[in-house]
């Protein structure tokens, strides 16, 4: 069983569209994250979500919104897509209570905006 | 705020040679440090981690790293690289929000490892 799974793996869409990426973890972790990896491979945290507390990186445009129906899922919804949103988006999870900070990553979702 | 610096963007090593990837961190408290590897088109896999105790930590695939507080470094090493080690390597430091839960990792910009035959 895949620990952290994301769908879709590839997503190609037009500017201005709205799209979602889904993430599920079966590790029983308390915290989930979304990271963006740009074309230079730089990984930047977008959101962390723990016990219904959302921590937002202030540099993330409000067109991006995480949605968590339950502890095992954290979906990423993007409105009005722009060319600069093209990137690989990684979902991750961690077991907060052990305070080790170790993250388990999904395989990524490559978003291409045309 | 915490930060991680990986000074080498690219490193080229001959197969069978030794490897050292550099990582420097900035963090006010005792850091929790990680090395992740990303193979082309893949997600990130944890190689090893340091929380406390022995400053030399062993990881998977024959990698090790040494924590040096005086130098704020956590360099990754491998005595003999294999062609399959070609990948992107990321050093990271953990942080926590005020409630005590994990607040994610801050990553360095990565080092691209190229293996020459």
Coordinates of N, CA and C in Angstrom, one line a residue, chain B residues 4 39 66:
Chain B
X4 N 18.6 26.6 5.4 CA 19.5 25.5 5.0 C 20.2 25.9 3.8
X39 N 15.1 10.8 -6.9 CA 15.5 10.3 -8.3 C 14.6 11.0 -9.3
X66 N 27.4 13.4 9.2 CA 27.9 13.8 10.5 C 27.4 15.2 10.9

